[in-house]
């Protein structure tokens, strides 16, 4: 895996990808079969062509017809360049509903996914055809259940918790941006986010955070998500702020209620 | 019943023959305690403290205050194999391997939050009703000291599990200590036994948390209650309730049952919260590592205002003698608590000096009758609340979807601008309420019945207030600004300490210059002669009726000469 | 009329409930507008006049106490029924145990409390008592006598007269606190210059925090963030505080951006390797570790107090309370192609303090 990644910026890489694509088309009709193996994910020219059409309708307004990005006259970025972001970025952004964006804002929120899985694949194939970038990871090959939860927790607290909080509740960034909650997010998308660094998030590629380490982080997140709260209601698992509110509103509030009852005369 | 009496009788006889106990019992067992919900706020604090002592003792049987590194191999699988301090691993043991251990941990933590919250609301009640006035200044001082000690003990306890959240808090404390000029690094080195964090601070905090501070609080609670007992409780103004008596229910049996019952209710609320609501799940925070941090790092609520001050303070560092002086840290972390606490501790004396009121007070003030004091209190609450919200600005940002930088900027301005505005608004509301009280006494309350006179004039029928109700709103004393003595006496000798007396006179008229006085006897008679419904209600009268001008304008007599104390119950 | 204690019901003890006023003297000047109507006897409660209501209240109180007893038994049962020493699902087992123990104990306590108060409100006396207050100040005679006794004691001891004894005692007592202060001296060493230096020195490799593997420049791509430590960290002794102390000083974060985006200050032009920059992870405000990096703005935010640093601009503060830039670690590549430090930080990391190295 790392050997491929290290060489994917090689000038010949694009040619190799193109050749491979031709071989795949020439030798098999199975290209349209639903993805289950790594080879099946290699994009066909039909996919790229379909993706280009979809892109021109849904994405080009901001990102430009060839994904080169657009900058407004005042210098602000309307849509960043997508050249080299790779299929993984598309699968993440479109697959979580962040793209297409409803309106320009500090950050793209998740919402209803606008495209079918097939269309997302086509879009990904088109963007991947612009320039080499991270491919859609084969998440099934990573056995999440074999992950080391304790090590994943340590890695999460080292690399991720400063933005996403200790169990992935999310948190505030500067000027209205935010680190989203990781609860209920598909493992595939967590992996892709680490790989591609969407929006404000920095990149944790497979060299700086190995696939097994990513697997452990996902395993940790799954474990804490599934874990019940032994102490009762979790109140967001967010520490002193909700705890303080509960102590005041429910605790002191309730006790003052009791005090009022004690202080009134019986009828 | 008789068995109970006989049994008690034998005990009393035994004790009495040795320490004359009946003498004390006779005087105290029927002690009168007035009924009012706000008189029970201090009891919440007292009872939470008892719950803290009980649950804390339980925790101490298992907790190991040690920073020795161990590899965790306990029941909580998600942390197995991870290196952590013994303090953290024994906290996990308490939570997952001791039956009732998690319950006790949660009881201890909820009770701590309630203890400090109850002390705070109790203190606010004392402040707004003037219960700190002579002769209760000592108890105010003791109470404020206990609040400070409570914060110290809360923070040390919060730090003991050595988890990532509290460890980050300890790091922030270290940053505050380092900002102290000249000796900052030395203090830090002594406290942590060398470099931060070292492996000493948990055991040092432990002895402070379980012995030193609780011991002091226990001693002060005892003094607080003995003084309260000796001075008798304050009460609200009302028929037959005066400065010279106390009206209430006998300690035994009513308040033994009510307070005893309330102890169980406080314990029950704490326990039920601990059964149903999770607090401080340290297994999710993970063990402390100074190279790690999590978003949403906050202290417990009672330190939140200091953290908020650190957040909103703009960067400010100056150089003196070529050394950095971090005013941006020093001001919020050390100077601000001093600025808050000093006036808080000395407020009873401050107010006495300003108002020249050195008399004993046992009847409580209605907050509206002290517009300036009430305004100061509300301004302080506003200031505190803003800093408190600022301490959770990252939560405000995510929950209300407001950029965190805007919140910080809003707070920077609001903590300076809003408290004076709230002071002014509160004072106006108090004066308005005073005016309404005065109106009601003079002209009765609005009945809602509209009358039409033969001339076609509409007016609302006013129903006179009952004697009791009228007494309740006029039982307070008239307030007058301190009068400045003439510059020189009749022999032309200048009055001593003239300048400070001038300041005092100015402050005093700030306190009482524009209070709406209760009506005088003459005003009341005049109003009744005029009939109901045509008063002007401006609170200053306008000369109707035959009263002497001075009295009519509600201008009271010099202090010390007027009726100080309610006439008391007529036999 | 002023108290409920009429002549035929003898006062059941306690403070003297009806005595001549002993409080402070009352100056009689102008009359209050409304005279005190005097103490009002309260009206009877339902339980005072209705025997059925009384019996109902009695049953309610006793019922609550009995239920509390049952709940205490339930607590004991729950303690043994809800085992937490289980092979799997310990968290769930603890939740069940915590809920069962807390609910039974909490409700038992609640019923005892509510029962006692209900008893007091409904069935115990509904009559208030009136106690006179006493003047708190001692009488002049007592004060004079106390002062006299004090003077007598001073005289008998000769404390005022025998100045030599008095002064030597004051001297001895004044010095006595010193041992207490000096004894605390060994709480910790003098700070020295330990705060000013970290483990980083020339040619120390940068390793990933977690796996402790060295890094090559190619491992980072544009937008990458890596939490890192000096390689020599692993050589520190396992026991004692050496490691944790270094965790509080030495951690760095590596980020990579386009080299032309970097606005390096004078003298820092060669501190980055192809756009890879290293900064101290310890915030200069009060020392929180920070790695909240927004790769598209190059801003680094501290989650504790929101100080924001621009990593493309030498770590300058762009928002918040931090007074100083984030210290930058000069990077280079060693002969084997791994990232190394050129030297230690050129200033103290973390919060400002008196004597900070600059």
PDB file of C-alpha atoms in Angstrom, chain C residues 89-306:
ATOM      1  CA  UNK C  89     -20.223  -6.321  29.443  1.00  0.00           C
ATOM      2  CA  UNK C  90     -18.791  -4.894  32.635  1.00  0.00           C
ATOM      3  CA  UNK C  91     -19.931  -1.390  31.719  1.00  0.00           C
ATOM      4  CA  UNK C  92     -23.515  -2.529  31.351  1.00  0.00           C
ATOM      5  CA  UNK C  93     -23.307  -4.475  34.609  1.00  0.00           C
ATOM      6  CA  UNK C  94     -22.001  -1.398  36.414  1.00  0.00           C
ATOM      7  CA  UNK C  95     -24.798   0.671  34.910  1.00  0.00           C
ATOM      8  CA  UNK C  96     -27.443  -1.732  36.191  1.00  0.00           C
ATOM      9  CA  UNK C  97     -25.845  -1.955  39.619  1.00  0.00           C
ATOM     10  CA  UNK C  98     -25.439   1.818  39.856  1.00  0.00           C
ATOM     11  CA  UNK C  99     -29.034   2.433  38.844  1.00  0.00           C
ATOM     12  CA  UNK C 100     -30.457  -0.187  41.212  1.00  0.00           C
ATOM     13  CA  UNK C 101     -28.353   0.881  44.204  1.00  0.00           C
ATOM     14  CA  UNK C 102     -28.881   4.581  43.567  1.00  0.00           C
ATOM     15  CA  UNK C 103     -32.621   4.378  43.038  1.00  0.00           C
ATOM     16  CA  UNK C 104     -33.325   2.214  46.086  1.00  0.00           C
ATOM     17  CA  UNK C 105     -31.081   4.215  48.400  1.00  0.00           C
ATOM     18  CA  UNK C 106     -32.162   7.553  46.968  1.00  0.00           C
ATOM     19  CA  UNK C 107     -35.865   6.798  47.216  1.00  0.00           C
ATOM     20  CA  UNK C 108     -35.481   5.424  50.748  1.00  0.00           C
ATOM     21  CA  UNK C 109     -33.748   8.641  51.803  1.00  0.00           C
ATOM     22  CA  UNK C 110     -36.353  10.726  50.007  1.00  0.00           C
ATOM     23  CA  UNK C 111     -39.253   8.966  51.735  1.00  0.00           C
ATOM     24  CA  UNK C 112     -37.672   9.363  55.162  1.00  0.00           C
ATOM     25  CA  UNK C 113     -37.118  13.060  54.494  1.00  0.00           C
ATOM     26  CA  UNK C 114     -40.528  13.746  53.004  1.00  0.00           C
ATOM     27  CA  UNK C 115     -42.201  11.704  55.736  1.00  0.00           C
ATOM     28  CA  UNK C 116     -40.511  13.639  58.520  1.00  0.00           C
ATOM     29  CA  UNK C 117     -41.430  16.988  57.002  1.00  0.00           C
ATOM     30  CA  UNK C 118     -44.993  15.899  56.270  1.00  0.00           C
ATOM     31  CA  UNK C 119     -45.260  14.814  59.909  1.00  0.00           C
ATOM     32  CA  UNK C 120     -43.983  18.192  61.100  1.00  0.00           C
ATOM     33  CA  UNK C 121     -46.269  20.159  58.812  1.00  0.00           C
ATOM     34  CA  UNK C 122     -49.459  18.202  59.319  1.00  0.00           C
ATOM     35  CA  UNK C 123     -49.337  16.699  62.763  1.00  0.00           C
ATOM     36  CA  UNK C 124     -46.860  18.480  65.007  1.00  0.00           C
ATOM     37  CA  UNK C 125     -47.818  21.785  66.591  1.00  0.00           C
ATOM     38  CA  UNK C 126     -48.917  24.513  64.223  1.00  0.00           C
ATOM     39  CA  UNK C 127     -48.256  27.259  66.718  1.00  0.00           C
ATOM     40  CA  UNK C 128     -45.415  29.651  66.381  1.00  0.00           C
ATOM     41  CA  UNK C 129     -43.501  30.831  69.426  1.00  0.00           C
ATOM     42  CA  UNK C 130     -42.308  34.343  70.092  1.00  0.00           C
ATOM     43  CA  UNK C 131     -38.958  34.802  71.766  1.00  0.00           C
ATOM     44  CA  UNK C 132     -37.558  38.104  72.908  1.00  0.00           C
ATOM     45  CA  UNK C 133     -34.081  38.965  71.762  1.00  0.00           C
ATOM     46  CA  UNK C 134     -31.478  39.909  74.285  1.00  0.00           C
ATOM     47  CA  UNK C 135     -29.044  42.695  73.815  1.00  0.00           C
ATOM     48  CA  UNK C 136     -25.824  41.110  72.589  1.00  0.00           C
ATOM     49  CA  UNK C 137     -23.590  43.714  74.161  1.00  0.00           C
ATOM     50  CA  UNK C 138     -22.467  43.019  77.751  1.00  0.00           C
ATOM     51  CA  UNK C 139     -23.514  45.504  80.381  1.00  0.00           C
ATOM     52  CA  UNK C 140     -21.087  48.232  81.301  1.00  0.00           C
ATOM     53  CA  UNK C 141     -20.514  46.664  84.721  1.00  0.00           C
ATOM     54  CA  UNK C 142     -19.581  43.302  83.250  1.00  0.00           C
ATOM     55  CA  UNK C 143     -17.318  44.936  80.701  1.00  0.00           C
ATOM     56  CA  UNK C 144     -15.577  46.949  83.394  1.00  0.00           C
ATOM     57  CA  UNK C 145     -15.185  43.873  85.563  1.00  0.00           C
ATOM     58  CA  UNK C 146     -13.714  41.855  82.692  1.00  0.00           C
ATOM     59  CA  UNK C 147     -11.282  44.597  81.844  1.00  0.00           C
ATOM     60  CA  UNK C 148     -10.369  44.860  85.515  1.00  0.00           C
ATOM     61  CA  UNK C 149      -9.604  41.150  85.666  1.00  0.00           C
ATOM     62  CA  UNK C 150      -7.459  41.457  82.589  1.00  0.00           C
ATOM     63  CA  UNK C 151      -5.512  44.353  84.081  1.00  0.00           C
ATOM     64  CA  UNK C 152      -5.085  42.367  87.253  1.00  0.00           C
ATOM     65  CA  UNK C 153      -3.627  39.473  85.291  1.00  0.00           C
ATOM     66  CA  UNK C 154      -1.243  41.730  83.421  1.00  0.00           C
ATOM     67  CA  UNK C 155      -0.204  43.241  86.730  1.00  0.00           C
ATOM     68  CA  UNK C 156       0.250  39.880  88.478  1.00  0.00           C
ATOM     69  CA  UNK C 157       2.290  38.416  85.637  1.00  0.00           C
ATOM     70  CA  UNK C 158       4.351  41.540  85.398  1.00  0.00           C
ATOM     71  CA  UNK C 159       4.159  41.270  81.634  1.00  0.00           C
ATOM     72  CA  UNK C 160       4.070  45.044  81.287  1.00  0.00           C
ATOM     73  CA  UNK C 161       6.635  45.743  83.955  1.00  0.00           C
ATOM     74  CA  UNK C 162       9.259  43.111  83.269  1.00  0.00           C
ATOM     75  CA  UNK C 163      10.338  44.386  79.887  1.00  0.00           C
ATOM     76  CA  UNK C 164      13.291  42.015  79.592  1.00  0.00           C
ATOM     77  CA  UNK C 165      11.037  38.963  79.859  1.00  0.00           C
ATOM     78  CA  UNK C 166       8.463  40.428  77.548  1.00  0.00           C
ATOM     79  CA  UNK C 167      10.908  41.412  74.838  1.00  0.00           C
ATOM     80  CA  UNK C 168      12.839  38.172  74.926  1.00  0.00           C
ATOM     81  CA  UNK C 169       9.575  36.221  74.684  1.00  0.00           C
ATOM     82  CA  UNK C 170       8.406  38.312  71.747  1.00  0.00           C
ATOM     83  CA  UNK C 171      11.776  37.747  70.100  1.00  0.00           C
ATOM     84  CA  UNK C 172      11.612  33.981  70.586  1.00  0.00           C
ATOM     85  CA  UNK C 173       8.027  33.776  69.338  1.00  0.00           C
ATOM     86  CA  UNK C 174       8.794  35.943  66.323  1.00  0.00           C
ATOM     87  CA  UNK C 175      11.529  33.561  65.222  1.00  0.00           C
ATOM     88  CA  UNK C 176       9.527  30.404  65.834  1.00  0.00           C
ATOM     89  CA  UNK C 177       7.659  30.412  62.478  1.00  0.00           C
ATOM     90  CA  UNK C 178      10.970  30.366  60.612  1.00  0.00           C
ATOM     91  CA  UNK C 179      11.639  26.634  61.088  1.00  0.00           C
ATOM     92  CA  UNK C 180       8.168  25.952  59.696  1.00  0.00           C
ATOM     93  CA  UNK C 181       8.997  27.954  56.600  1.00  0.00           C
ATOM     94  CA  UNK C 182      12.504  26.574  56.211  1.00  0.00           C
ATOM     95  CA  UNK C 183      11.265  23.015  56.651  1.00  0.00           C
ATOM     96  CA  UNK C 184       9.187  23.460  53.509  1.00  0.00           C
ATOM     97  CA  UNK C 185      12.279  24.388  51.518  1.00  0.00           C
ATOM     98  CA  UNK C 186      12.778  20.857  50.230  1.00  0.00           C
ATOM     99  CA  UNK C 187       9.329  20.685  48.670  1.00  0.00           C
ATOM    100  CA  UNK C 188      11.129  21.183  45.417  1.00  0.00           C
ATOM    101  CA  UNK C 189      14.476  22.224  43.946  1.00  0.00           C
ATOM    102  CA  UNK C 190      15.202  25.712  42.734  1.00  0.00           C
ATOM    103  CA  UNK C 191      13.825  26.026  39.218  1.00  0.00           C
ATOM    104  CA  UNK C 192      17.233  26.569  37.642  1.00  0.00           C
ATOM    105  CA  UNK C 193      17.122  26.736  33.851  1.00  0.00           C
ATOM    106  CA  UNK C 194      15.327  23.435  33.314  1.00  0.00           C
ATOM    107  CA  UNK C 195      12.285  25.198  31.943  1.00  0.00           C
ATOM    108  CA  UNK C 196      14.415  26.866  29.306  1.00  0.00           C
ATOM    109  CA  UNK C 197      15.616  23.678  27.625  1.00  0.00           C
ATOM    110  CA  UNK C 198      13.933  20.675  26.060  1.00  0.00           C
ATOM    111  CA  UNK C 199      15.217  17.356  24.799  1.00  0.00           C
ATOM    112  CA  UNK C 200      15.707  18.788  21.342  1.00  0.00           C
ATOM    113  CA  UNK C 201      19.307  19.329  20.213  1.00  0.00           C
ATOM    114  CA  UNK C 202      21.051  19.290  16.872  1.00  0.00           C
ATOM    115  CA  UNK C 203      20.416  16.174  14.786  1.00  0.00           C
ATOM    116  CA  UNK C 204      17.812  14.651  17.081  1.00  0.00           C
ATOM    117  CA  UNK C 205      15.346  12.851  14.857  1.00  0.00           C
ATOM    118  CA  UNK C 206      11.695  13.786  14.817  1.00  0.00           C
ATOM    119  CA  UNK C 207       9.539  10.742  15.579  1.00  0.00           C
ATOM    120  CA  UNK C 208       5.792  10.314  15.438  1.00  0.00           C
ATOM    121  CA  UNK C 209       4.049  10.448  18.816  1.00  0.00           C
ATOM    122  CA  UNK C 210       2.529   7.017  19.272  1.00  0.00           C
ATOM    123  CA  UNK C 211       4.638   4.749  17.079  1.00  0.00           C
ATOM    124  CA  UNK C 212       7.916   6.639  17.703  1.00  0.00           C
ATOM    125  CA  UNK C 213       9.027   6.020  14.134  1.00  0.00           C
ATOM    126  CA  UNK C 214      11.212   8.591  12.372  1.00  0.00           C
ATOM    127  CA  UNK C 215       9.750  10.638   9.568  1.00  0.00           C
ATOM    128  CA  UNK C 216      10.928  11.436   6.056  1.00  0.00           C
ATOM    129  CA  UNK C 217       9.845  14.661   4.369  1.00  0.00           C
ATOM    130  CA  UNK C 218       7.957  12.626   1.736  1.00  0.00           C
ATOM    131  CA  UNK C 219       5.744  11.130   4.423  1.00  0.00           C
ATOM    132  CA  UNK C 220       3.982  14.460   4.866  1.00  0.00           C
ATOM    133  CA  UNK C 221       1.802  15.870   2.156  1.00  0.00           C
ATOM    134  CA  UNK C 222       0.419  19.369   1.825  1.00  0.00           C
ATOM    135  CA  UNK C 223      -2.089  19.832   4.642  1.00  0.00           C
ATOM    136  CA  UNK C 224      -0.577  17.130   6.829  1.00  0.00           C
ATOM    137  CA  UNK C 225      -0.367  17.406  10.586  1.00  0.00           C
ATOM    138  CA  UNK C 226       1.878  15.132  12.643  1.00  0.00           C
ATOM    139  CA  UNK C 227       2.230  15.081  16.405  1.00  0.00           C
ATOM    140  CA  UNK C 228       5.856  14.372  17.147  1.00  0.00           C
ATOM    141  CA  UNK C 229       8.459  13.902  19.859  1.00  0.00           C
ATOM    142  CA  UNK C 230      12.261  13.865  19.920  1.00  0.00           C
ATOM    143  CA  UNK C 231      13.709  10.397  19.315  1.00  0.00           C
ATOM    144  CA  UNK C 232      15.793  10.676  22.505  1.00  0.00           C
ATOM    145  CA  UNK C 233      12.557  10.649  24.537  1.00  0.00           C
ATOM    146  CA  UNK C 234      12.511   6.851  24.407  1.00  0.00           C
ATOM    147  CA  UNK C 235      15.916   6.690  26.071  1.00  0.00           C
ATOM    148  CA  UNK C 236      14.611   8.415  29.220  1.00  0.00           C
ATOM    149  CA  UNK C 237      14.199   6.229  32.304  1.00  0.00           C
ATOM    150  CA  UNK C 238      10.792   4.563  32.597  1.00  0.00           C
ATOM    151  CA  UNK C 239      10.528   5.208  36.314  1.00  0.00           C
ATOM    152  CA  UNK C 240      10.347   8.624  37.872  1.00  0.00           C
ATOM    153  CA  UNK C 241       8.995  11.819  36.376  1.00  0.00           C
ATOM    154  CA  UNK C 242      11.597  12.311  33.617  1.00  0.00           C
ATOM    155  CA  UNK C 243       9.287  11.153  30.833  1.00  0.00           C
ATOM    156  CA  UNK C 244       6.139  12.943  31.910  1.00  0.00           C
ATOM    157  CA  UNK C 245       8.100  16.155  32.495  1.00  0.00           C
ATOM    158  CA  UNK C 246       9.458  15.942  28.969  1.00  0.00           C
ATOM    159  CA  UNK C 247       5.928  15.314  27.656  1.00  0.00           C
ATOM    160  CA  UNK C 248       5.087  18.714  29.122  1.00  0.00           C
ATOM    161  CA  UNK C 249       7.925  20.486  27.263  1.00  0.00           C
ATOM    162  CA  UNK C 250       9.161  18.679  24.168  1.00  0.00           C
ATOM    163  CA  UNK C 251       6.152  17.745  22.055  1.00  0.00           C
ATOM    164  CA  UNK C 252       6.010  19.430  18.653  1.00  0.00           C
ATOM    165  CA  UNK C 253       3.601  19.472  15.790  1.00  0.00           C
ATOM    166  CA  UNK C 254       4.729  19.212  12.178  1.00  0.00           C
ATOM    167  CA  UNK C 255       2.666  20.696   9.389  1.00  0.00           C
ATOM    168  CA  UNK C 256       3.292  20.896   5.686  1.00  0.00           C
ATOM    169  CA  UNK C 257       2.221  23.717   3.395  1.00  0.00           C
ATOM    170  CA  UNK C 258       3.306  25.056   0.015  1.00  0.00           C
ATOM    171  CA  UNK C 259       6.764  26.609   0.545  1.00  0.00           C
ATOM    172  CA  UNK C 260       5.646  29.841  -1.126  1.00  0.00           C
ATOM    173  CA  UNK C 261       2.868  30.219   1.451  1.00  0.00           C
ATOM    174  CA  UNK C 262       5.412  30.495   4.241  1.00  0.00           C
ATOM    175  CA  UNK C 263       6.227  33.995   5.327  1.00  0.00           C
ATOM    176  CA  UNK C 264       9.431  33.204   7.202  1.00  0.00           C
ATOM    177  CA  UNK C 265      10.912  35.841   9.457  1.00  0.00           C
ATOM    178  CA  UNK C 266      14.472  36.925   8.945  1.00  0.00           C
ATOM    179  CA  UNK C 267      16.836  34.168   9.977  1.00  0.00           C
ATOM    180  CA  UNK C 268      14.147  31.515   9.768  1.00  0.00           C
ATOM    181  CA  UNK C 269      14.247  31.044   6.002  1.00  0.00           C
ATOM    182  CA  UNK C 270      15.942  27.652   6.266  1.00  0.00           C
ATOM    183  CA  UNK C 271      14.009  26.402   9.299  1.00  0.00           C
ATOM    184  CA  UNK C 272      11.553  24.481   7.143  1.00  0.00           C
ATOM    185  CA  UNK C 273      12.129  21.500   4.905  1.00  0.00           C
ATOM    186  CA  UNK C 274      10.161  21.830   1.647  1.00  0.00           C
ATOM    187  CA  UNK C 275       7.299  23.516   3.482  1.00  0.00           C
ATOM    188  CA  UNK C 276       7.444  21.252   6.552  1.00  0.00           C
ATOM    189  CA  UNK C 277       7.428  23.362   9.699  1.00  0.00           C
ATOM    190  CA  UNK C 278       7.756  22.304  13.335  1.00  0.00           C
ATOM    191  CA  UNK C 279       6.277  24.264  16.246  1.00  0.00           C
ATOM    192  CA  UNK C 280       6.139  23.674  19.969  1.00  0.00           C
ATOM    193  CA  UNK C 281       2.866  22.018  20.979  1.00  0.00           C
ATOM    194  CA  UNK C 282       2.755  23.949  24.267  1.00  0.00           C
ATOM    195  CA  UNK C 283       0.644  27.096  24.140  1.00  0.00           C
ATOM    196  CA  UNK C 284       2.415  30.294  25.165  1.00  0.00           C
ATOM    197  CA  UNK C 285      -0.636  31.444  27.133  1.00  0.00           C
ATOM    198  CA  UNK C 286      -0.879  29.004  30.034  1.00  0.00           C
ATOM    199  CA  UNK C 287       0.552  25.828  28.569  1.00  0.00           C
ATOM    200  CA  UNK C 288      -2.239  23.696  27.104  1.00  0.00           C
ATOM    201  CA  UNK C 289      -0.963  21.350  24.423  1.00  0.00           C
ATOM    202  CA  UNK C 290      -2.434  22.406  21.086  1.00  0.00           C
ATOM    203  CA  UNK C 291      -2.834  20.700  17.757  1.00  0.00           C
ATOM    204  CA  UNK C 292      -6.121  22.123  16.566  1.00  0.00           C
ATOM    205  CA  UNK C 293      -4.828  22.917  13.090  1.00  0.00           C
ATOM    206  CA  UNK C 294      -6.915  24.299  10.252  1.00  0.00           C
ATOM    207  CA  UNK C 295      -4.850  23.335   7.253  1.00  0.00           C
ATOM    208  CA  UNK C 296      -6.530  25.692   4.786  1.00  0.00           C
ATOM    209  CA  UNK C 297      -5.940  28.836   6.865  1.00  0.00           C
ATOM    210  CA  UNK C 298      -2.768  27.574   8.580  1.00  0.00           C
ATOM    211  CA  UNK C 299      -4.277  28.670  11.876  1.00  0.00           C
ATOM    212  CA  UNK C 300      -3.693  26.742  15.070  1.00  0.00           C
ATOM    213  CA  UNK C 301      -6.302  27.179  17.807  1.00  0.00           C
ATOM    214  CA  UNK C 302      -5.882  26.403  21.498  1.00  0.00           C
ATOM    215  CA  UNK C 303      -9.001  24.579  22.736  1.00  0.00           C
ATOM    216  CA  UNK C 304      -8.532  25.898  26.285  1.00  0.00           C
ATOM    217  CA  UNK C 305      -8.625  29.677  25.772  1.00  0.00           C
ATOM    218  CA  UNK C 306      -8.869  30.123  21.980  1.00  0.00           C
TER     219      UNK C 306
END
